[in-house]
Coordinates of C-alpha atoms in Angstrom, one line a residue:
M1 CA 0.1 0.1 0.0
K2 CA 1.5 3.4 -0.8
P3 CA 1.8 5.8 1.9
Q4 CA -0.2 8.4 1.9
E5 CA 1.2 11.8 3.2
E6 CA -1.0 13.4 6.2
N7 CA -2.6 16.8 5.7
T8 CA -0.6 18.6 8.2
F9 CA 1.5 21.7 8.3
N10 CA 4.6 19.3 8.0
S11 CA 3.4 16.6 5.6
F12 CA 5.7 17.5 3.1
C13 CA 8.2 16.1 5.2
F14 CA 6.4 13.6 7.0
T15 CA 4.1 10.2 6.5
D16 CA 2.0 8.3 8.9
F17 CA 0.8 5.5 6.4
N18 CA -2.3 6.7 6.2
R19 CA -3.3 7.3 9.7
R20 CA -1.2 4.2 10.6
F21 CA 1.9 5.6 12.4
H22 CA 1.2 7.0 15.8
A23 CA 4.1 6.6 17.9
R24 CA 6.3 8.1 21.2
L25 CA 9.7 8.1 22.0
A26 CA 9.9 6.1 25.1
A27 CA 13.4 6.1 26.3
V28 CA 16.8 7.5 25.4
I29 CA 19.1 5.2 26.8
P30 CA 23.5 6.2 27.0
K31 CA 25.8 4.3 25.6
Y32 CA 28.5 3.1 28.5
F33 CA 31.5 1.8 26.8
G34 CA 33.0 1.4 31.1
G35 CA 33.8 -2.4 30.1
A36 CA 36.2 -3.6 27.6
E37 CA 34.2 -6.5 25.8
E38 CA 31.1 -3.4 25.4
T39 CA 33.9 -1.9 23.2
K40 CA 34.8 -3.9 21.5
L41 CA 31.5 -4.7 19.7
A42 CA 29.9 -1.2 20.0
G43 CA 29.9 1.6 17.4
I44 CA 30.8 5.2 18.9
S45 CA 28.9 7.3 16.3
A46 CA 25.8 7.6 18.2
R47 CA 25.8 8.0 22.2
Y48 CA 22.7 7.2 22.8
Q49 CA 19.9 4.7 22.0
C50 CA 16.2 5.6 21.5
R51 CA 13.3 3.6 22.5
I52 CA 9.7 4.4 20.2
K53 CA 6.7 2.8 21.1
V54 CA 3.9 2.6 18.5
E55 CA 0.2 1.2 18.3
Y56 CA -0.1 -1.6 16.7
Q57 CA -2.1 -1.8 13.3
K58 CA -1.5 -5.4 11.8
D59 CA -0.9 -3.7 8.6
L60 CA 2.1 -1.8 10.3
M61 CA 4.8 -4.4 10.7
G62 CA 5.1 -4.5 6.3
L63 CA 5.8 -1.0 6.0
L64 CA 8.5 -0.7 8.7
E65 CA 11.7 -1.2 7.6
E66 CA 15.4 -0.9 9.3
G67 CA 16.8 2.3 7.7
M68 CA 14.3 4.2 8.1
L69 CA 14.6 7.7 9.3
L70 CA 12.6 9.0 12.1
A71 CA 12.0 12.8 13.3
V72 CA 11.5 14.1 17.5
K73 CA 11.5 17.2 18.8
N74 CA 14.1 18.2 20.6
F75 CA 15.1 20.7 23.4
K76 CA 17.4 23.0 21.1
Q77 CA 15.6 26.4 20.9
V78 CA 14.9 28.0 17.7
G79 CA 13.6 30.9 15.6
L80 CA 9.5 32.2 15.5
G81 CA 7.9 29.7 13.9
E82 CA 10.4 27.3 12.9
E83 CA 10.8 23.3 14.7
R84 CA 13.6 21.5 15.3
Y85 CA 14.1 17.7 15.1
T86 CA 16.5 15.1 16.3
L87 CA 17.1 12.6 13.4
M88 CA 17.4 8.6 13.3
E89 CA 17.7 5.7 11.7
I90 CA 15.7 2.5 12.5
S91 CA 18.0 -0.2 13.8
R92 CA 15.4 -3.1 14.5
V93 CA 11.7 -3.4 15.1
W94 CA 9.7 -6.4 16.2
P95 CA 6.2 -7.1 17.5
E96 CA 5.2 -7.1 21.0
H97 CA 1.7 -9.2 22.9
F98 CA 1.2 -8.2 26.1
G99 CA 0.6 -12.5 26.7
L100 CA 3.3 -13.4 25.3
R101 CA 5.7 -11.4 27.2
G102 CA 4.5 -12.3 30.2
L103 CA 4.3 -16.4 29.5
S104 CA 6.2 -18.1 31.7
D105 CA 8.1 -21.9 31.4
H106 CA 7.5 -22.5 34.6
G107 CA 3.4 -22.4 33.8
Y108 CA 1.2 -24.5 33.1
Y109 CA 1.2 -26.4 29.8
P110 CA -1.6 -26.9 28.2
M111 CA -2.5 -22.7 29.6
Q112 CA 1.3 -21.5 27.7
F113 CA -0.3 -23.4 24.7
E114 CA -3.3 -21.5 24.8
I115 CA -1.7 -18.1 25.5
I116 CA 0.1 -19.0 22.3
E117 CA -2.2 -20.4 19.8
Q118 CA -4.5 -17.0 21.2
S119 CA -1.7 -15.0 20.0
E120 CA -2.4 -15.9 16.4
E121 CA -5.3 -14.7 16.3
D122 CA -4.6 -11.4 17.8
W123 CA -1.9 -10.6 15.1
Q124 CA -4.6 -10.1 12.3
T125 CA -6.6 -7.6 14.4
D126 CA -5.8 -4.0 15.1
D127 CA -6.1 -4.4 19.8
K128 CA -4.1 -2.1 20.4
S129 CA -4.8 -2.7 24.5
T130 CA -2.6 -6.2 23.8
M131 CA 0.0 -5.7 21.2
M132 CA 2.8 -2.8 20.3
I133 CA 5.4 -2.7 17.8
Q134 CA 8.8 -1.5 19.5
I135 CA 12.1 0.2 17.8
N136 CA 14.9 0.5 18.4
A137 CA 16.5 3.5 16.7
I138 CA 20.2 5.6 16.2
P139 CA 20.6 9.2 16.4
I140 CA 22.3 10.1 13.2
N141 CA 23.8 13.0 14.7
Y142 CA 21.7 15.7 12.7
D143 CA 18.7 18.0 13.1
L144 CA 16.1 19.1 11.3
I145 CA 14.8 22.6 10.6
I146 CA 11.9 23.7 9.5
N147 CA 10.6 26.8 9.0
K148 CA 6.8 28.1 8.6
N149 CA 7.4 28.6 4.8
S150 CA 8.0 24.6 4.5
E151 CA 11.5 25.0 3.8
F152 CA 14.0 23.0 5.3
G153 CA 17.4 22.6 6.0
F154 CA 19.9 20.1 8.1
V155 CA 22.4 21.2 11.1
K156 CA 25.0 18.5 12.1
G157 CA 25.7 17.6 15.8
F158 CA 23.2 15.7 18.3
S159 CA 20.5 17.9 20.2
Y160 CA 18.5 15.8 23.1
P161 CA 15.1 14.7 22.1
V162 CA 11.9 15.4 23.9
V163 CA 11.4 12.4 25.7
G164 CA 7.2 11.5 25.2
S165 CA 7.3 13.4 21.8
P166 CA 4.8 12.3 19.2
V167 CA 8.2 10.3 16.3
Y168 CA 7.1 10.7 13.1
L169 CA 8.2 9.5 10.4
L170 CA 10.1 10.9 7.3
N171 CA 8.4 10.5 3.5
S172 CA 10.0 9.1 0.3
E173 CA 9.4 12.9 -1.1
M174 CA 11.8 13.6 2.1
I175 CA 14.3 10.8 1.9
N176 CA 15.0 11.1 -1.9
R177 CA 15.7 14.9 -1.2
M178 CA 17.8 14.5 1.7
Y179 CA 19.9 12.3 0.5
N180 CA 20.4 13.3 -3.8
Q181 CA 18.9 16.9 -4.0
K182 CA 22.6 18.0 -3.4
I183 CA 24.4 15.9 -5.9
A184 CA 21.2 15.7 -8.5
E185 CA 21.9 19.3 -9.0
K186 CA 25.7 19.2 -9.1
I187 CA 25.7 16.1 -12.2
G188 CA 22.0 17.6 -13.6
I189 CA 20.1 14.9 -13.7
D190 CA 16.9 14.7 -12.6
P191 CA 15.9 11.5 -9.8
S192 CA 12.3 11.2 -10.3
K193 CA 13.2 9.9 -13.8
T194 CA 15.4 7.0 -13.0
V195 CA 16.2 4.4 -15.0
E196 CA 18.1 1.3 -14.5
D197 CA 20.1 2.0 -17.6
A198 CA 23.5 3.1 -17.1
K199 CA 24.2 5.4 -20.4
I200 CA 21.2 7.0 -19.1
D201 CA 21.5 7.2 -15.2
P202 CA 24.3 7.5 -13.2
R203 CA 22.7 6.2 -9.6
L204 CA 24.4 3.5 -8.1
G205 CA 21.3 1.8 -7.8
L206 CA 18.1 2.0 -5.0
I207 CA 17.2 3.3 -1.4
K208 CA 16.0 0.2 0.4
M209 CA 13.0 2.3 1.9
F210 CA 9.3 2.2 0.9
E211 CA 9.3 -1.3 -0.7
A212 CA 6.7 -2.4 0.8
S213 CA 4.4 0.2 -1.7
K214 CA 7.0 0.3 -4.4
T215 CA 8.5 3.5 -4.2
V216 CA 11.2 3.9 -5.8
I217 CA 14.0 6.2 -4.7
P218 CA 17.3 6.5 -6.6
I219 CA 20.7 6.4 -4.8
Y220 CA 24.0 9.4 -6.3
V221 CA 26.8 9.5 -5.0
D222 CA 29.0 12.5 -6.5
F223 CA 31.7 10.9 -8.6
E224 CA 34.1 13.0 -8.4
K225 CA 34.0 12.7 -4.4
L226 CA 34.1 9.0 -3.9
V227 CA 37.4 8.4 -6.7
R228 CA 39.8 10.8 -5.2
Y229 CA 38.9 9.9 -1.2
H230 CA 39.4 6.1 -1.9
F231 CA 36.3 4.2 -1.1
G232 CA 35.8 0.4 -0.5
V233 CA 33.7 -2.6 -0.9
F234 CA 33.6 -5.1 1.6
A235 CA 31.6 -9.0 1.6
F236 CA 31.7 -12.4 2.3
T237 CA 32.2 -14.3 -0.7
G238 CA 28.5 -14.2 -2.9
G239 CA 27.7 -11.0 -1.2
G240 CA 28.4 -9.3 -5.0
K241 CA 31.6 -6.9 -4.6
S242 CA 32.3 -7.7 -8.1
N243 CA 29.5 -6.9 -9.2
L244 CA 28.8 -3.4 -7.4
M245 CA 32.4 -2.5 -8.6
S246 CA 31.9 -2.8 -12.0
N247 CA 28.6 -1.8 -11.5
T248 CA 30.5 1.4 -10.3
L249 CA 33.2 1.9 -12.9
R250 CA 31.1 1.5 -15.5
R251 CA 29.0 4.2 -14.2
I252 CA 32.4 6.2 -13.8
L253 CA 33.6 5.6 -16.7
L254 CA 30.2 6.7 -18.8
H255 CA 29.5 9.9 -16.9
T256 CA 32.3 11.6 -15.8
N257 CA 34.8 13.7 -18.3
N258 CA 38.6 12.1 -18.1
T259 CA 38.6 10.1 -15.2
K260 CA 41.1 6.7 -15.6
V261 CA 40.4 3.6 -13.6
I262 CA 43.6 0.6 -13.8
I263 CA 41.8 -2.3 -12.5
F264 CA 44.5 -4.9 -11.1
D265 CA 42.2 -7.9 -11.5
I266 CA 43.6 -10.9 -9.8
S267 CA 40.9 -13.0 -10.4
C268 CA 40.6 -12.3 -14.2
E269 CA 36.7 -11.7 -13.7
Y270 CA 36.3 -7.9 -15.0
L271 CA 37.0 -8.6 -18.1
F272 CA 33.5 -10.3 -18.3
L273 CA 31.8 -7.9 -16.4
L274 CA 32.9 -5.2 -18.2
L275 CA 32.9 -6.7 -21.4
D276 CA 30.8 -4.0 -22.8
I277 CA 32.7 -0.9 -21.8
L278 CA 36.2 -2.3 -23.1
A279 CA 34.5 -3.8 -27.0
D280 CA 33.2 -0.2 -27.1
P281 CA 35.1 1.8 -30.0
T282 CA 34.3 4.8 -28.3
M283 CA 36.4 4.0 -24.9
P284 CA 40.0 3.9 -25.0
A285 CA 41.0 0.9 -23.2
K286 CA 43.6 -2.1 -23.0
V287 CA 43.3 -5.3 -21.5
V288 CA 46.7 -6.2 -19.9
L289 CA 47.2 -9.9 -19.6
E290 CA 49.5 -12.2 -17.8
H291 CA 50.7 -14.2 -21.1
K292 CA 50.3 -13.5 -24.8
I293 CA 47.1 -14.4 -26.7
D294 CA 47.3 -16.6 -30.3
S295 CA 44.2 -17.0 -30.9
L296 CA 40.1 -16.0 -29.8
E297 CA 39.7 -19.7 -27.7
Q298 CA 42.4 -19.1 -25.6
F299 CA 41.0 -15.3 -24.9
F300 CA 37.6 -16.7 -23.5
N301 CA 39.0 -19.8 -21.6
S302 CA 40.7 -17.1 -19.8
V303 CA 38.1 -15.2 -18.6
V304 CA 36.6 -16.0 -15.3
K305 CA 32.8 -16.1 -15.8
P306 CA 30.1 -16.5 -13.8
R307 CA 28.7 -20.5 -13.8
E308 CA 25.5 -19.6 -16.2
Y309 CA 27.8 -18.4 -18.3
E310 CA 30.5 -20.5 -18.2
A311 CA 29.8 -21.9 -21.9
D312 CA 27.7 -19.5 -23.4
E313 CA 29.2 -18.4 -26.9
R314 CA 27.9 -15.4 -26.6
I315 CA 30.4 -14.0 -25.0
K316 CA 33.4 -14.5 -28.1
A317 CA 31.5 -12.3 -30.1
G318 CA 32.5 -9.5 -27.9
L319 CA 35.5 -10.1 -26.3
Q320 CA 36.5 -10.4 -30.8
L321 CA 35.7 -7.1 -31.1
V322 CA 38.3 -6.2 -27.9
M323 CA 40.9 -8.5 -30.0
E324 CA 39.8 -6.5 -33.3
Q325 CA 40.3 -2.9 -31.7
G326 CA 43.8 -3.5 -30.3
K327 CA 42.9 -3.7 -27.4
V328 CA 44.7 -7.2 -26.3
A329 CA 48.2 -6.8 -24.4
Y330 CA 50.6 -8.5 -22.2
Y331 CA 52.6 -7.8 -19.1
T332 CA 56.8 -8.1 -20.4
R333 CA 58.9 -8.3 -17.4
P334 CA 62.0 -6.9 -17.8
K335 CA 64.6 -9.7 -18.8
Q336 CA 67.6 -7.2 -19.3
K337 CA 68.0 -5.8 -15.7
I338 CA 68.3 -1.8 -16.2
P339 CA 69.2 0.0 -13.2
T340 CA 66.9 3.2 -11.7
Y341 CA 68.0 6.5 -11.2
S342 CA 67.8 5.9 -7.6
Q343 CA 69.8 2.8 -7.6
F344 CA 72.6 5.3 -9.4
I345 CA 72.5 7.4 -6.7
E346 CA 72.9 4.5 -4.0
E347 CA 75.3 2.9 -5.6
L348 CA 77.4 6.7 -5.4
K349 CA 76.4 6.9 -1.7
D350 CA 77.8 3.2 -1.1
Q351 CA 81.0 4.7 -2.2
R352 CA 81.0 7.4 -0.3
K353 CA 81.4 5.1 2.5
G354 CA 84.8 4.0 1.7
S355 CA 85.8 7.4 0.9
T356 CA 85.6 9.6 4.1
D357 CA 88.9 10.1 4.6
K358 CA 89.4 11.6 0.8
P359 CA 88.1 14.9 0.7
H360 CA 88.5 15.2 -2.5
Y361 CA 86.6 11.9 -3.3
M362 CA 83.6 13.4 -1.4
N363 CA 83.9 16.2 -3.7
A364 CA 84.0 14.2 -7.3
I365 CA 80.9 12.1 -5.3
D366 CA 79.0 15.0 -4.7
K367 CA 79.6 16.1 -8.1
I368 CA 78.6 13.3 -9.6
H369 CA 75.0 12.7 -7.5
D370 CA 74.2 16.5 -8.2
A371 CA 74.4 16.0 -11.8
I372 CA 71.9 13.3 -11.7
L373 CA 69.4 15.2 -9.1
E374 CA 69.6 17.9 -12.0
Y375 CA 68.9 15.7 -14.6
V376 CA 66.3 13.6 -13.1
E377 CA 64.5 17.6 -12.1
E378 CA 65.3 18.9 -15.3
R379 CA 63.2 16.5 -17.3
G380 CA 60.5 15.8 -15.0
L381 CA 61.3 11.9 -14.6
S382 CA 61.1 9.9 -11.5
E383 CA 63.7 8.3 -9.6
N384 CA 62.0 5.2 -9.4
Q385 CA 62.1 4.8 -13.7
E386 CA 65.0 3.1 -15.4
V387 CA 68.0 5.2 -17.0
N388 CA 67.7 5.8 -21.0
E389 CA 70.8 5.5 -23.6
E390 CA 70.8 9.6 -23.0
F391 CA 71.3 9.6 -19.3
V392 CA 74.3 6.9 -19.5
R393 CA 76.1 9.4 -22.1
Y394 CA 75.6 12.4 -20.5
I395 CA 76.4 10.7 -16.9
D396 CA 79.6 9.2 -18.6
Q397 CA 81.2 12.3 -19.7
I398 CA 80.4 13.8 -16.6
A399 CA 81.8 11.3 -14.3
I400 CA 85.1 11.3 -16.3
E401 CA 85.3 15.3 -16.2
T402 CA 84.8 14.5 -12.5
I403 CA 87.4 12.2 -11.5
E404 CA 90.2 14.3 -14.1
E405 CA 89.1 17.2 -12.0
F406 CA 89.1 15.9 -8.5
K407 CA 92.7 13.8 -9.6
V408 CA 90.7 10.7 -8.7
H409 CA 93.3 7.3 -8.1
E410 CA 93.1 4.8 -11.2
K411 CA 92.9 1.9 -8.6
S412 CA 90.0 2.9 -6.6
G413 CA 86.5 2.0 -6.7
L414 CA 85.2 5.5 -7.5
Y415 CA 87.7 5.6 -10.6
A416 CA 86.5 1.9 -11.6
W417 CA 82.6 2.5 -11.5
A418 CA 83.1 5.9 -12.9
T419 CA 84.8 4.9 -15.9
T420 CA 82.1 1.4 -16.8
R421 CA 79.0 3.7 -17.0
T422 CA 79.3 3.1 -20.8
S423 CA 78.5 -1.0 -20.5
L424 CA 74.5 -0.2 -19.5
I425 CA 74.0 1.3 -23.1
D426 CA 74.7 -2.1 -24.5
R427 CA 72.5 -3.6 -22.4
I428 CA 69.6 -0.8 -23.0
K429 CA 69.7 -1.6 -26.6
K430 CA 69.5 -5.7 -25.8
R431 CA 66.0 -4.5 -24.3
H432 CA 64.8 -2.3 -26.8
E433 CA 65.2 -4.8 -29.2
K434 CA 63.7 -7.3 -27.9
E435 CA 60.9 -5.7 -26.6
E436 CA 60.5 -4.2 -30.3
K437 CA 60.2 -8.3 -31.0
E438 CA 57.5 -9.0 -28.8
T439 CA 55.0 -7.0 -30.2
G440 CA 51.9 -6.2 -27.3
G441 CA 54.2 -6.7 -25.0
L442 CA 54.0 -3.7 -22.1
T443 CA 56.1 -2.9 -19.0
A444 CA 55.2 -1.2 -16.0
E445 CA 56.7 2.0 -17.7
K446 CA 54.6 1.8 -20.8
I447 CA 51.2 1.1 -18.8
R448 CA 52.4 4.1 -16.5
E449 CA 52.2 5.6 -20.1
L450 CA 48.6 4.7 -21.0
L451 CA 47.5 6.0 -18.6
E452 CA 48.8 9.5 -19.2
S453 CA 47.9 8.8 -22.1
K454 CA 44.5 8.9 -23.5
T455 CA 43.5 5.4 -22.3
R456 CA 40.3 5.7 -19.5
L457 CA 40.8 2.0 -18.8
V458 CA 43.5 -0.9 -18.4
C459 CA 42.2 -4.0 -16.8
V460 CA 45.2 -5.7 -15.6
S461 CA 44.4 -9.3 -15.4
I462 CA 46.9 -11.0 -14.0
S463 CA 46.8 -14.5 -12.1
D464 CA 50.1 -14.9 -10.1
P465 CA 50.7 -12.8 -7.2
F466 CA 54.5 -12.5 -7.2
I467 CA 54.0 -10.5 -10.7
I468 CA 50.8 -8.3 -9.9
K469 CA 52.3 -7.2 -6.7
D470 CA 55.5 -5.8 -8.4
L471 CA 53.3 -4.7 -10.9
V472 CA 51.9 -2.6 -8.3
I473 CA 54.5 -1.8 -6.1
T474 CA 56.3 0.0 -9.4
L475 CA 53.6 1.6 -10.5
T476 CA 51.9 3.1 -7.2
Q477 CA 55.4 4.8 -6.8
D478 CA 55.8 6.1 -10.1
L479 CA 52.3 7.6 -10.3
L480 CA 53.1 9.0 -7.2
V481 CA 56.6 10.9 -7.2
R482 CA 55.6 11.6 -11.4
R483 CA 52.3 14.0 -9.8
K484 CA 54.2 15.0 -6.6
R485 CA 57.1 16.4 -9.6
K486 CA 54.5 17.6 -11.4
F487 CA 52.1 19.3 -8.6
Q488 CA 49.1 17.2 -11.3
V489 CA 46.3 16.8 -9.6
K490 CA 43.7 16.0 -13.1
P491 CA 43.0 13.6 -14.6
Y492 CA 41.8 11.4 -11.5
I493 CA 43.0 7.8 -11.7
L494 CA 41.8 5.5 -10.3
L495 CA 43.5 2.2 -8.6
V496 CA 41.2 -0.6 -7.6
F497 CA 42.5 -3.3 -5.9
D498 CA 39.8 -6.6 -6.2
E499 CA 40.8 -9.1 -3.5
A500 CA 42.6 -6.2 -1.6
Q501 CA 44.0 -8.9 1.3
E502 CA 46.6 -10.0 -1.7
F503 CA 47.8 -6.1 -1.8
I504 CA 47.6 -4.2 1.2
P505 CA 47.7 -7.6 4.0
T506 CA 48.2 -6.7 7.4
L507 CA 52.0 -5.7 8.6
S508 CA 52.1 -7.7 11.6
G509 CA 51.5 -10.9 9.6
S510 CA 53.8 -9.9 6.2
S511 CA 57.5 -9.9 5.0
G512 CA 59.0 -9.8 1.5
I513 CA 57.2 -8.9 -0.9
D514 CA 53.6 -9.0 0.4
A515 CA 54.9 -5.9 3.3
K516 CA 56.5 -4.3 0.3
C517 CA 53.4 -3.9 -1.4
S518 CA 51.3 -3.2 1.3
R519 CA 53.4 -0.2 2.2
H520 CA 53.1 1.3 -1.3
V521 CA 49.3 1.1 -1.1
E522 CA 49.0 2.7 2.2
T523 CA 51.3 5.1 1.0
L524 CA 49.2 6.4 -1.6
L525 CA 46.4 6.1 -0.1
R526 CA 47.3 8.3 2.4
Q527 CA 49.1 10.9 0.2
G528 CA 47.1 10.4 -3.4
R529 CA 44.4 12.3 -2.8
K530 CA 46.6 15.4 -3.4
Y531 CA 47.2 14.2 -6.8
G532 CA 44.5 13.0 -7.5
L533 CA 44.8 9.5 -7.0
G534 CA 42.2 7.9 -5.7
A535 CA 41.6 4.1 -4.6
C536 CA 39.2 0.9 -4.8
I537 CA 39.6 -1.9 -1.8
A538 CA 37.3 -5.2 -1.6
T539 CA 37.9 -7.5 0.1
Q540 CA 35.7 -11.0 1.9
R541 CA 38.0 -10.5 4.8
I542 CA 38.5 -7.2 6.2
A543 CA 40.3 -8.4 9.3
Y544 CA 43.5 -9.5 7.4
L545 CA 43.7 -5.4 6.1
N546 CA 46.1 -3.1 6.9
T547 CA 44.2 -1.4 8.7
N548 CA 46.1 2.3 8.6
A549 CA 45.1 1.9 4.6
L550 CA 41.7 1.3 5.9
Q551 CA 41.1 4.3 8.0
Q552 CA 42.0 6.5 4.8
L553 CA 38.6 5.3 3.1
H554 CA 36.0 8.2 3.0
T555 CA 33.4 6.1 1.8
Y556 CA 32.7 2.5 2.1
F557 CA 29.4 -0.4 1.2
V558 CA 29.4 -3.5 3.3
G559 CA 27.9 -6.4 2.6
T560 CA 27.0 -9.5 4.6
L561 CA 30.1 -10.0 7.0
P562 CA 29.0 -13.4 9.2
R563 CA 32.4 -12.8 11.1
P564 CA 31.5 -10.8 14.4
Y565 CA 35.4 -9.6 14.2
D566 CA 35.1 -8.2 10.7
R567 CA 32.0 -6.2 11.8
A568 CA 33.3 -5.1 14.9
L569 CA 36.4 -4.1 13.0
I570 CA 33.7 -2.0 10.6
S571 CA 32.1 -0.7 13.4
D572 CA 35.6 0.4 15.5
T573 CA 36.9 1.7 11.9
F574 CA 34.1 3.8 10.3
M575 CA 32.0 4.7 13.4
I576 CA 28.8 2.8 13.1
D577 CA 26.4 1.7 15.2
K578 CA 27.2 -2.4 15.6
G579 CA 23.0 -2.0 15.5
I580 CA 23.2 -0.9 12.2
L581 CA 26.0 -3.4 11.0
E582 CA 24.0 -5.9 12.4
K583 CA 21.0 -6.0 9.6
T584 CA 23.7 -6.5 6.9
L585 CA 23.3 -10.1 8.3
E586 CA 19.7 -10.6 6.6
F587 CA 20.9 -8.8 3.0
A588 CA 20.6 -10.4 -0.5
P589 CA 23.3 -10.6 -2.8
G590 CA 23.6 -7.1 -3.7
E591 CA 22.5 -5.5 -0.7
W592 CA 24.5 -2.7 1.1
L593 CA 24.6 -0.5 3.7
L594 CA 26.3 2.5 2.5
S595 CA 27.8 5.3 4.6
S596 CA 30.5 8.3 3.4
Y597 CA 31.9 11.2 5.1
I598 CA 32.0 13.0 1.9
A599 CA 30.7 11.5 -1.3
T600 CA 27.1 10.8 -0.8
G601 CA 24.1 13.9 -0.2
I602 CA 24.5 14.0 3.8
E603 CA 27.5 13.2 5.4
N604 CA 28.3 9.9 7.2
V605 CA 24.8 8.5 7.6
P606 CA 24.2 4.7 7.2
I607 CA 22.1 4.1 3.9
F608 CA 20.5 0.5 2.7
I609 CA 20.5 0.4 -0.6
K610 CA 19.9 -2.5 -3.1
A611 CA 22.7 -1.6 -5.9
D612 CA 22.1 -2.0 -9.8
N613 CA 22.8 -5.8 -11.3
S614 CA 26.1 -5.9 -13.4
E615 CA 25.5 -8.8 -15.0
N616 CA 22.2 -8.0 -16.5
V617 CA 23.7 -5.1 -18.3
I618 CA 26.4 -7.9 -19.7
E619 CA 23.4 -9.7 -20.4
K620 CA 21.5 -7.0 -22.6
Y621 CA 24.9 -6.6 -24.2
L622 CA 25.3 -10.1 -25.5
S623 CA 21.6 -10.3 -26.5
A624 CA 22.1 -7.7 -28.4
R625 CA 25.2 -8.6 -29.9
N626 CA 23.8 -12.4 -30.8
P627 CA 20.0 -11.3 -31.4
Q628 CA 19.3 -14.6 -33.0
N629 CA 19.3 -16.0 -29.3

C-alpha cells in the first residue's frame, strides 16, 4: 500500500502510512563504554539509543523497515515559526504481545499453548490494548529544522530529544531530497526520472525504503569525491562485490569526463563484467594479460565467468571486438635488468662509505650526485624510472670529467665505477631490441604511459600474485612520484584492488614482497588524494587488511560479513553503530550498507541500498550482439 501523507503543517516531510503510524519516544538510553567487551563490540557513532513505542496496526509491520529515518522534537531553541527535530535511524523493529511477554516456562503447559494459539488470531486484529510495535533507533547526529514557509535544512550535531514526544517518519520524497538533491543539482539530473540503464542514469541503485509500497528512491554519489577520497567494498563470498564494483566503475567511466581507471584483477573476472565497456570502440581501453594471446579461444578461456555464463558462446563476439580494436596486450617483465636513477644514487652512496678519509673523493661524488638529480628534475622524471641511453652517455661524460678534475686514483673503486658506465648502453639496446620483437608486450613503464595518454580503462588480469604485486609496487610509486613533481591533480586516476588482502595485508603478519606492496599501497592511500590518485579496495576478510590503509577510506559499502570480528572492525574503523551493522546479516546478494564522509548527499549517515545488477547490463549487451539467440 502506498504511504499517504498526512494533511498537516509538516505533511511535506512526514508520513503516517495513511494514519497507521502513531508513535512516541519512550526512552533515550545512554551507551556506556566502560567495559572492555562493550567497547570492542559497540560502534561510537552515537552516544544514545532511543526506544520508540508504536501503536499496533496489523499492516504496519509490513511497512516499517530498518534504515528508515525518524524525527523527534528536541530541546534546542529555534526561531519564531520554526521547529527542530532530532533525526534517528531505525536499527530494529519487532512486535510485542502482552500475553506472550508474560508467558513463563514454569506455567501450566496447556495454558502456555492456549495463550500462544490465541496470540496468532490477535496479530490479525488492530487490538492496541494487547499488542505494540517496538523500535530501536540510533541518532544520526543531524537535526532537521523546518520553518513556517515549509523550508527545511539540516544541522550537524546531536540534540537531546524530548522524551514522550510524538515520533514522525520521514516520507519518501523527503528521503529523496535529503540523499540526492545536492548531487542531482551538481550533475544535472532529475531523480524522479530514474532508470536502471547505466548509460542514461548514473545512479548506483535504489534506497531500500518504502519497498512494500513500491516507491522507487534512487541513490546517487559524487563520483569525483568517491574516486579522489578512496572507497572500500566489504562482503563475504557471494555478496556481489565484483558486481557492485563493475557497475560503479561503468558509471564512473560513462558519467565523468576524464577519470581513468586501472583494475588489478587478480581473479580475472572484470573482462566479463565490463565487456560492454571494453568492446565499445569509443572507449579507449587496454586489457593486459599474463601471457600473450594467439587466438579467440585462448582469450575466451582466460576469462573467469559466472557459472551460468561459463559455456556461453555469445561472449566470444564481444571478446572478438576487443581483439579487433587492438585492446589486448600482455605484461612483459624486464629480462635485462636496467638500474633506476635512484639505484645510481645508491651506488654513489656506497662509494661514499669507503671515501670518508679522502675529501677530494667526497667532492667528486657530490658533483656526480648533483648532476644526476639535476638531470632527473629538469626532465620531470621519477627516480624510480629506469635510466635511458641518453642519461648514461650524459653521466659517463660528467663522471670522467669529475675524476680528472679531482685527481681520483685510477685503481680506486670510484674510478672503476665512473669509467664503466657505458657498459649499460649495450644492455639497454638489447632490451629495446627484445621489446620491439615482442609486439603487444607492455612493461610497467608503458602501462603508466597508457594512463597518462588518452586511455581511460586499463584492466590488468594477472593471476600470479608475485607478478601483479611487483607491478603494483612499481606503478603506485611511479604515479605518485611523477604527480608530486608536476603538482598534478587531474585527470583523476582510480586504482582498483580486488581481493585487497593480496595487496594490503596487515603488516604484522607480512614480509617480503607482501609487506612491501602493503606499504606502497598504504602510501598511495595516505598521499594520493592530494594528487588526484584514488583507490578502491574490495575484500571478503577485512580483518586481514592493513588498518592504516583502511582508515584512509572516506566511503564504504558493507555487505554480509558473518564473522563478528569483521563487523567489529568496521564498527570501530568507520564509526558505525553495531546495531545498524547487524542488519547486514539479513542482506541478499546485491544489498549494501553505504556510508560516506564526503561522497553522499548527507555525510556519514548509513543508507541501506539495493545495487543495480551488472549482469543485467552484460546480458542486454550479449543479446543485442546476438539477436538470433
